[in-house]
Coordinates of N, CA and C in Angstrom, one line a residue:
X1273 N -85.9 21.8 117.4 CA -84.6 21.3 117.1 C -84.6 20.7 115.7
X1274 N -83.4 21.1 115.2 CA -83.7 20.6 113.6 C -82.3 21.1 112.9
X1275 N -83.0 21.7 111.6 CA -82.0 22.3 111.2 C -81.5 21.9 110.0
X1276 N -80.4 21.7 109.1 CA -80.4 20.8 108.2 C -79.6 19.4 108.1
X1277 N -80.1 18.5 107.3 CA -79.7 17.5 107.8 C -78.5 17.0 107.1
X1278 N -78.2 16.2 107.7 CA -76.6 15.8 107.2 C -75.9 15.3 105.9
X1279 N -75.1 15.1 105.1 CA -75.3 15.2 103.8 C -75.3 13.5 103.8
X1280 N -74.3 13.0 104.9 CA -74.4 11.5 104.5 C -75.7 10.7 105.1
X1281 N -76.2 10.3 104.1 CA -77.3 9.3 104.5 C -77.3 7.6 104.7
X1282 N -78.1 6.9 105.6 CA -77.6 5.9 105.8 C -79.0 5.1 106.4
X1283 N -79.0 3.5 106.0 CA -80.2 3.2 106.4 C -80.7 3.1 107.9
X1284 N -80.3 4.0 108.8 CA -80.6 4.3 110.4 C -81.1 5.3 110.2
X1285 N -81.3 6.3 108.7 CA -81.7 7.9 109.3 C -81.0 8.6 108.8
X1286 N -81.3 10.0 109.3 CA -80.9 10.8 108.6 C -80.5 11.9 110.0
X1287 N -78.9 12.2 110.6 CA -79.4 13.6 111.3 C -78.9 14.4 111.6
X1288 N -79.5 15.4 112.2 CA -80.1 16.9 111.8 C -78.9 17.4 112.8
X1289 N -78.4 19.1 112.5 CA -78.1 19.8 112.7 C -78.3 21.5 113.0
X1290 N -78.2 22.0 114.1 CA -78.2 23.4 114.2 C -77.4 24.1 115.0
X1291 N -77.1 25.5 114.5 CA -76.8 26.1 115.9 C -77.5 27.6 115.8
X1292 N -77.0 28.1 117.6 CA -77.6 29.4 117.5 C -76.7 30.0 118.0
X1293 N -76.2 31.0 117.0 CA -75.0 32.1 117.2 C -75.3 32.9 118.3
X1294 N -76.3 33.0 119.0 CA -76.9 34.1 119.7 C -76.3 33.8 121.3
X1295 N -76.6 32.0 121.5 CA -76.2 31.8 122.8 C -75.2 30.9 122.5
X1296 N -74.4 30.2 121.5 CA -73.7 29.7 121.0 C -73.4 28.4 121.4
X1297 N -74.8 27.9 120.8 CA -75.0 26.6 121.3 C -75.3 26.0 119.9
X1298 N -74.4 24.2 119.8 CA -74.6 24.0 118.7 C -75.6 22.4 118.8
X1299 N -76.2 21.6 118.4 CA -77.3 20.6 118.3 C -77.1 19.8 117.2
X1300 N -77.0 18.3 117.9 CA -77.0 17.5 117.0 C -78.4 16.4 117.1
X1301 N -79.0 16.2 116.4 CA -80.5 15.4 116.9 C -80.6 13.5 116.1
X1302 N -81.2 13.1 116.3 CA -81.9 12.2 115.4 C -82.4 12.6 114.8
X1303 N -83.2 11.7 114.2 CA -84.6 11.8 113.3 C -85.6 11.8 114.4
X1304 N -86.9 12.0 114.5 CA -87.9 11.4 115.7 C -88.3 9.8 115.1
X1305 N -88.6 9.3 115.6 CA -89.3 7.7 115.6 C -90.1 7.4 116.5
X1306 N -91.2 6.6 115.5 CA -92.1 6.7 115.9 C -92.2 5.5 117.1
X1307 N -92.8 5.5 118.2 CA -93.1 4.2 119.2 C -94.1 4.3 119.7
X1308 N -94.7 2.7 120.0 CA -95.9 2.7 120.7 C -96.0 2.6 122.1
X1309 N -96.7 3.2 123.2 CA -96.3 2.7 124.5 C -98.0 2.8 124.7
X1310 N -98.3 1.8 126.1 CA -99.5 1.2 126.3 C -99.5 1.7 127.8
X1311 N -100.7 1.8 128.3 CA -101.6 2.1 129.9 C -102.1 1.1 129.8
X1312 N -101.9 -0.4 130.0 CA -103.4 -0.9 130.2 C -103.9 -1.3 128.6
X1313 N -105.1 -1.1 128.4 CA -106.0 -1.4 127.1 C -105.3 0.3 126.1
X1314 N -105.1 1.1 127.0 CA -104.7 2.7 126.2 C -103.7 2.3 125.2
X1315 N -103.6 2.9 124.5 CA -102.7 2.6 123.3 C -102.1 4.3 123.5
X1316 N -101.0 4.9 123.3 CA -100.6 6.0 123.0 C -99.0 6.1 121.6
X1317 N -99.6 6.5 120.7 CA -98.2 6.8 119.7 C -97.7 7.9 119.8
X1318 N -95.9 7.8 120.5 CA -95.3 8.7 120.0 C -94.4 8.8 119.3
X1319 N -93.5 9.8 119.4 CA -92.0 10.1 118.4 C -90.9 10.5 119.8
X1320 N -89.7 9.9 120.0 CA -89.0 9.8 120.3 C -87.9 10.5 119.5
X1321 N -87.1 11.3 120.2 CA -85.6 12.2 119.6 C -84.8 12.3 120.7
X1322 N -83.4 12.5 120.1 CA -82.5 12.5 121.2 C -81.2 13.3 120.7
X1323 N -81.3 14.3 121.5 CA -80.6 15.6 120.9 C -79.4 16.1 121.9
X1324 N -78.7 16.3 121.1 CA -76.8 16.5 121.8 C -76.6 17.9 121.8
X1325 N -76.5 18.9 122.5 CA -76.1 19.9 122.8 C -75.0 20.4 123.5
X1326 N -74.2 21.4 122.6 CA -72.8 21.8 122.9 C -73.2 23.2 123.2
X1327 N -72.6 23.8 123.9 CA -72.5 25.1 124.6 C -71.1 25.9 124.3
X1328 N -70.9 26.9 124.7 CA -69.7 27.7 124.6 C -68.5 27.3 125.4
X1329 N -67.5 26.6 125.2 CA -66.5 26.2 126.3 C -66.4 27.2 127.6
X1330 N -66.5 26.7 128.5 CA -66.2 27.9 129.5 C -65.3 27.5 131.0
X1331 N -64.2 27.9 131.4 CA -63.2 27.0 132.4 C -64.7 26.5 133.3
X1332 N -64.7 24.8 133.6 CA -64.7 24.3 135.1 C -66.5 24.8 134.6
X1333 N -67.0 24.5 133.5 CA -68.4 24.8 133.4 C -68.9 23.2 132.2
X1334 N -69.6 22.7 132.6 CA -70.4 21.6 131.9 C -70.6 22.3 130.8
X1335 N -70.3 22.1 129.4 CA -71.0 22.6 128.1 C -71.7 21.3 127.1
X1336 N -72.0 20.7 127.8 CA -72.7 19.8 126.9 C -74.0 18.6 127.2
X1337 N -74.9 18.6 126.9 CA -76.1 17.3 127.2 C -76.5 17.1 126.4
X1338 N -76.9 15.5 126.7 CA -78.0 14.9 126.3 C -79.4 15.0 126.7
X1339 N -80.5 15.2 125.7 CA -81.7 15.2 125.6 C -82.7 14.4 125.1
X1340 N -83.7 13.7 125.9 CA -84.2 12.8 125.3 C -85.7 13.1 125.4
X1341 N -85.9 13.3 124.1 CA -87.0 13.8 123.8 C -88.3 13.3 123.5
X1342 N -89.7 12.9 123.8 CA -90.9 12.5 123.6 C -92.1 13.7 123.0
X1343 N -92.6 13.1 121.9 CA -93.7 13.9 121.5 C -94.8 12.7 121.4
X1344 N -96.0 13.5 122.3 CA -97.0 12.0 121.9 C -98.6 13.5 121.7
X1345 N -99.4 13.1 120.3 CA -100.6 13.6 119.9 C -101.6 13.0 120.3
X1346 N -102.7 13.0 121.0 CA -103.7 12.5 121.5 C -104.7 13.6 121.9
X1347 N -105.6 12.9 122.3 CA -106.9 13.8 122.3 C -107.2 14.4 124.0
X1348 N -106.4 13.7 124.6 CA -106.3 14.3 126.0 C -104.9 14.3 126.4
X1349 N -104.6 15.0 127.6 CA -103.7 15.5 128.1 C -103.1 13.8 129.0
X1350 N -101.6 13.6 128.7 CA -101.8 12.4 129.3 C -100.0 12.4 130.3
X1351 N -99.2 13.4 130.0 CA -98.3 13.8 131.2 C -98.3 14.6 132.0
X1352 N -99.6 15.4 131.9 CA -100.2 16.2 132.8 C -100.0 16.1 134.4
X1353 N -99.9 15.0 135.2 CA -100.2 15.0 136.3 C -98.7 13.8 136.9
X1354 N -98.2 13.1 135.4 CA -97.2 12.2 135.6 C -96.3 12.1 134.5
X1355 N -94.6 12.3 135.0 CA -94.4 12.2 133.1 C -92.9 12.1 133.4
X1356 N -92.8 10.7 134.6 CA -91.6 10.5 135.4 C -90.8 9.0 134.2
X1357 N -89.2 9.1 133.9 CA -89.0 8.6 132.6 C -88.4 7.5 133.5
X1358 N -88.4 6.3 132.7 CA -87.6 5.2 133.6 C -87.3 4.2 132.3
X1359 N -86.5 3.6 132.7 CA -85.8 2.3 131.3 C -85.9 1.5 132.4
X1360 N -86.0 0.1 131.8 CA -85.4 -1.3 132.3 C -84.5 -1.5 131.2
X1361 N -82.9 -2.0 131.4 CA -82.1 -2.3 130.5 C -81.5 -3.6 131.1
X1362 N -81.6 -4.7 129.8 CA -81.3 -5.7 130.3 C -81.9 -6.5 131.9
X1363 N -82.8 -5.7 132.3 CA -83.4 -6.5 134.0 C -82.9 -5.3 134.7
X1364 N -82.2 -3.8 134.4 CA -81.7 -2.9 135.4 C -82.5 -1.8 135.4
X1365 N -83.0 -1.3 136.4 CA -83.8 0.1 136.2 C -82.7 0.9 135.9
X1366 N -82.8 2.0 135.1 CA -82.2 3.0 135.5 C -83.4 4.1 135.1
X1367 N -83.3 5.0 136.2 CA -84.4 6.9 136.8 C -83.9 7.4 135.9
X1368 N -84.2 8.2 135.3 CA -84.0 9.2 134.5 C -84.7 10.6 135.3
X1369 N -86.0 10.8 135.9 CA -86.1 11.5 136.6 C -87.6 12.1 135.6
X1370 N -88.0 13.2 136.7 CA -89.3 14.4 135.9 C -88.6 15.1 134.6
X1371 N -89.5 15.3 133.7 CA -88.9 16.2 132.9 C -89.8 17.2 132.4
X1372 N -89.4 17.9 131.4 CA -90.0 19.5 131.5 C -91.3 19.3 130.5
X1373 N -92.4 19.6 130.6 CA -93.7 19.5 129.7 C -94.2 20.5 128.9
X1374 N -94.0 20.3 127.9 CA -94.6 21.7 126.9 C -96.0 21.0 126.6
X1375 N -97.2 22.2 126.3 CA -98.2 21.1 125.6 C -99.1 22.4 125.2
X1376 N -99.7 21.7 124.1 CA -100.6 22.8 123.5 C -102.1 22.2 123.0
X1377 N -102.7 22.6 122.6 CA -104.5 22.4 123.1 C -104.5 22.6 121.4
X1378 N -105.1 22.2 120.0 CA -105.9 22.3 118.9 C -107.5 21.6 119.1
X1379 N -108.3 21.8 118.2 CA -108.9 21.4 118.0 C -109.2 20.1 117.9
X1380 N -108.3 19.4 117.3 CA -107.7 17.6 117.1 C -107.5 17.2 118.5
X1381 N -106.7 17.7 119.7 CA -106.6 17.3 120.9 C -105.3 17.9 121.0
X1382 N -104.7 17.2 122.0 CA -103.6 17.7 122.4 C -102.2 17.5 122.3
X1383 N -100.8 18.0 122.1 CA -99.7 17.4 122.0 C -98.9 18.3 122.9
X1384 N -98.4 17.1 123.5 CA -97.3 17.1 124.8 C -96.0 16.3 124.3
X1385 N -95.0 17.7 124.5 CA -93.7 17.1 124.4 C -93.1 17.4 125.7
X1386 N -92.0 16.1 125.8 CA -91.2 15.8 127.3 C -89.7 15.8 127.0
X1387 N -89.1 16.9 127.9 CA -87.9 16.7 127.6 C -87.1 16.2 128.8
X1388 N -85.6 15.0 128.6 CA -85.4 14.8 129.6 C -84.1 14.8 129.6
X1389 N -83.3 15.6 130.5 CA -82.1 15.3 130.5 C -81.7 14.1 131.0
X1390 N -80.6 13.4 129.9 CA -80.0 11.7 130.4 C -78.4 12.1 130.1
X1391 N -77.8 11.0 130.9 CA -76.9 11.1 131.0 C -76.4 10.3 129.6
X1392 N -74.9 10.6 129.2 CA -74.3 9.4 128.1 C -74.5 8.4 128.1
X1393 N -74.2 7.8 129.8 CA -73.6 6.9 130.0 C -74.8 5.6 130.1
X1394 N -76.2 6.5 130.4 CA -77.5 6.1 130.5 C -77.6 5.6 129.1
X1395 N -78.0 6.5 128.1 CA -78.0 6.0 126.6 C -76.8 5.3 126.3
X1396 N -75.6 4.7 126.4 CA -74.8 4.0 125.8 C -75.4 2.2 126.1
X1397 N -75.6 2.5 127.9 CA -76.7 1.4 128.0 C -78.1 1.2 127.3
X1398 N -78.4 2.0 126.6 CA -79.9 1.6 126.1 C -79.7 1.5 124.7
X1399 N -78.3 1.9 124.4 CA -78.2 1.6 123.6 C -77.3 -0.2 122.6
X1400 N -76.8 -0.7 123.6 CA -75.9 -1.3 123.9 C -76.6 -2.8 124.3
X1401 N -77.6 -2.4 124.7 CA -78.6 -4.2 125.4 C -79.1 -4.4 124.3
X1402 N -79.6 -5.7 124.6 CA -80.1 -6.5 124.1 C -81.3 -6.5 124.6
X1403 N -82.6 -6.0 125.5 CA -83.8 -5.5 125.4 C -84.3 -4.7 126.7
X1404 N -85.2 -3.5 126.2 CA -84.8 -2.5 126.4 C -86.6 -1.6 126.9
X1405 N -87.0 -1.7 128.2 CA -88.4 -1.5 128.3 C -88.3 0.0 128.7
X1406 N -89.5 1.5 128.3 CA -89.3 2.9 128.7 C -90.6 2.6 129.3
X1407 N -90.8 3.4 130.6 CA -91.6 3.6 131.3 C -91.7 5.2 131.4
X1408 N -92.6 5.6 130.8 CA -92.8 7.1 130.8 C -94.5 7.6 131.1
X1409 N -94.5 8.0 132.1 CA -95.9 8.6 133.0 C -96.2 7.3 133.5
X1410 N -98.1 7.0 133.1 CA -98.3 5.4 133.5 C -98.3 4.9 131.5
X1411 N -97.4 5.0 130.6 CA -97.5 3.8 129.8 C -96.1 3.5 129.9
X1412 N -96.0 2.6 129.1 CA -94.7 1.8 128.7 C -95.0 1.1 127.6
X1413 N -93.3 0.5 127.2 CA -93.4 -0.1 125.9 C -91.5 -0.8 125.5
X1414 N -91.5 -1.9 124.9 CA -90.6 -2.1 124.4 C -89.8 -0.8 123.5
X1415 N -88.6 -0.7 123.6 CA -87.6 0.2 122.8 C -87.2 -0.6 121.5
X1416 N -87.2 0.3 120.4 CA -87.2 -0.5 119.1 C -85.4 -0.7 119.2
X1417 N -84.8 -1.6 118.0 CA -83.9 -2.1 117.9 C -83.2 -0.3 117.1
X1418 N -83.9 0.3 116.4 CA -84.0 1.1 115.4 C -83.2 2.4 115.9
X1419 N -83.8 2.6 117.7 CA -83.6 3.7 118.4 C -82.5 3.6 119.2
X1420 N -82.3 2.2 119.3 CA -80.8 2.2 119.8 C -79.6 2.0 118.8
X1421 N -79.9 1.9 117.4 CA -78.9 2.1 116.6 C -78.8 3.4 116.4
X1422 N -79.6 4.2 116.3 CA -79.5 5.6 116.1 C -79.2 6.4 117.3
X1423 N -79.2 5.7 118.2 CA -78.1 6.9 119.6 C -76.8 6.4 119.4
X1424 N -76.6 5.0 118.5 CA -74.9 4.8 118.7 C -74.9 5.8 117.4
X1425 N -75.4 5.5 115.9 CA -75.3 7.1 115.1 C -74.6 8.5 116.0
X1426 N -75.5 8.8 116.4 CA -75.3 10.1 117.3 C -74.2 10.1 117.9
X1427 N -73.5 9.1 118.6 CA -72.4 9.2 119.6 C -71.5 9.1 118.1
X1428 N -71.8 8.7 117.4 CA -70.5 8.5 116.5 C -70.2 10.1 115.8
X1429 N -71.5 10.5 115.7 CA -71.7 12.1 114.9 C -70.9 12.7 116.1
X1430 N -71.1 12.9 117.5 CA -70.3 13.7 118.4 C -69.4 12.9 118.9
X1431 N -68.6 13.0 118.2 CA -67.4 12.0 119.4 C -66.0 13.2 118.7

């Protein structure tokens, strides 16, 4: 997801745009950002993105989601067996649910990206509190101030 990026710039970011004439779907993304989330003593860095997709209008058919996206590089495989997404917002869980795991094997180790369909109404809350915990596989971590300005960006880009 990508594409190019938007002409106005602003100190939250910069973001990106594409579409694909083929299935006629068009994408609106963040930037990725970077976050730390912890196991225990484990430390894992990843990049967080969150990507808005439009579809072909079609009567009495959904054409649009939210996508929330994780990439984490490390030397082992670490959504492999668990890669279930959860928020605490403000003291509230909200599930987000399993999401789909791509992952590829270099030399360096491994990188696994997680995609997760979330609702709007999910992100307007996480975006909207005042503090904000992701539970994704077994780590977690505070949500930066950064990542919830930039999903209200986004909502402002698609509205």
């Amino acid at each position: 997801v990508g594409g190019e990026a938007f002409a106005q710039k602003n100190k939250l970011g910069t973001l990106f745009w594409g579409f694909d004439p083929e299935k006629k779907v068009r994408n609106v993304s963040t930037a990725s950002l970077a976050q730390e989330l912890a196991n225990g003593a484990k430390r894992l860095e990843v990049e967080i993105r969150v990507i808005y997709f439009q579809g072909e209008v079609k009567p009495r058919t959904p054409n649009t989601a939210f996508v929330f996206g994780l990439l984490a590089t490390s030397k082992e495989h670490n959504f492999d067996k668990e890669n279930s997404l959860k928020f605490v917002v403000d003291g509230k869980e909200i599930e987000v649910g399993t999401g789909q795991r791509f992952w590829r094997e270099n030399p360096a180790g491994v990188q696994e990206l997680i995609q997760y369909r979330i609702a709007r109404t999910d992100l307007a809350a996480i975006a909207n509190a005042n503090r904000v915990t992701v539970h994704a596989g077994g780590f977690s971590g505070p949500v930066s101030s950064e990542l919830r300005d930039t999903i209200l960006k986004l909502f402002g880009a698609v509205n």
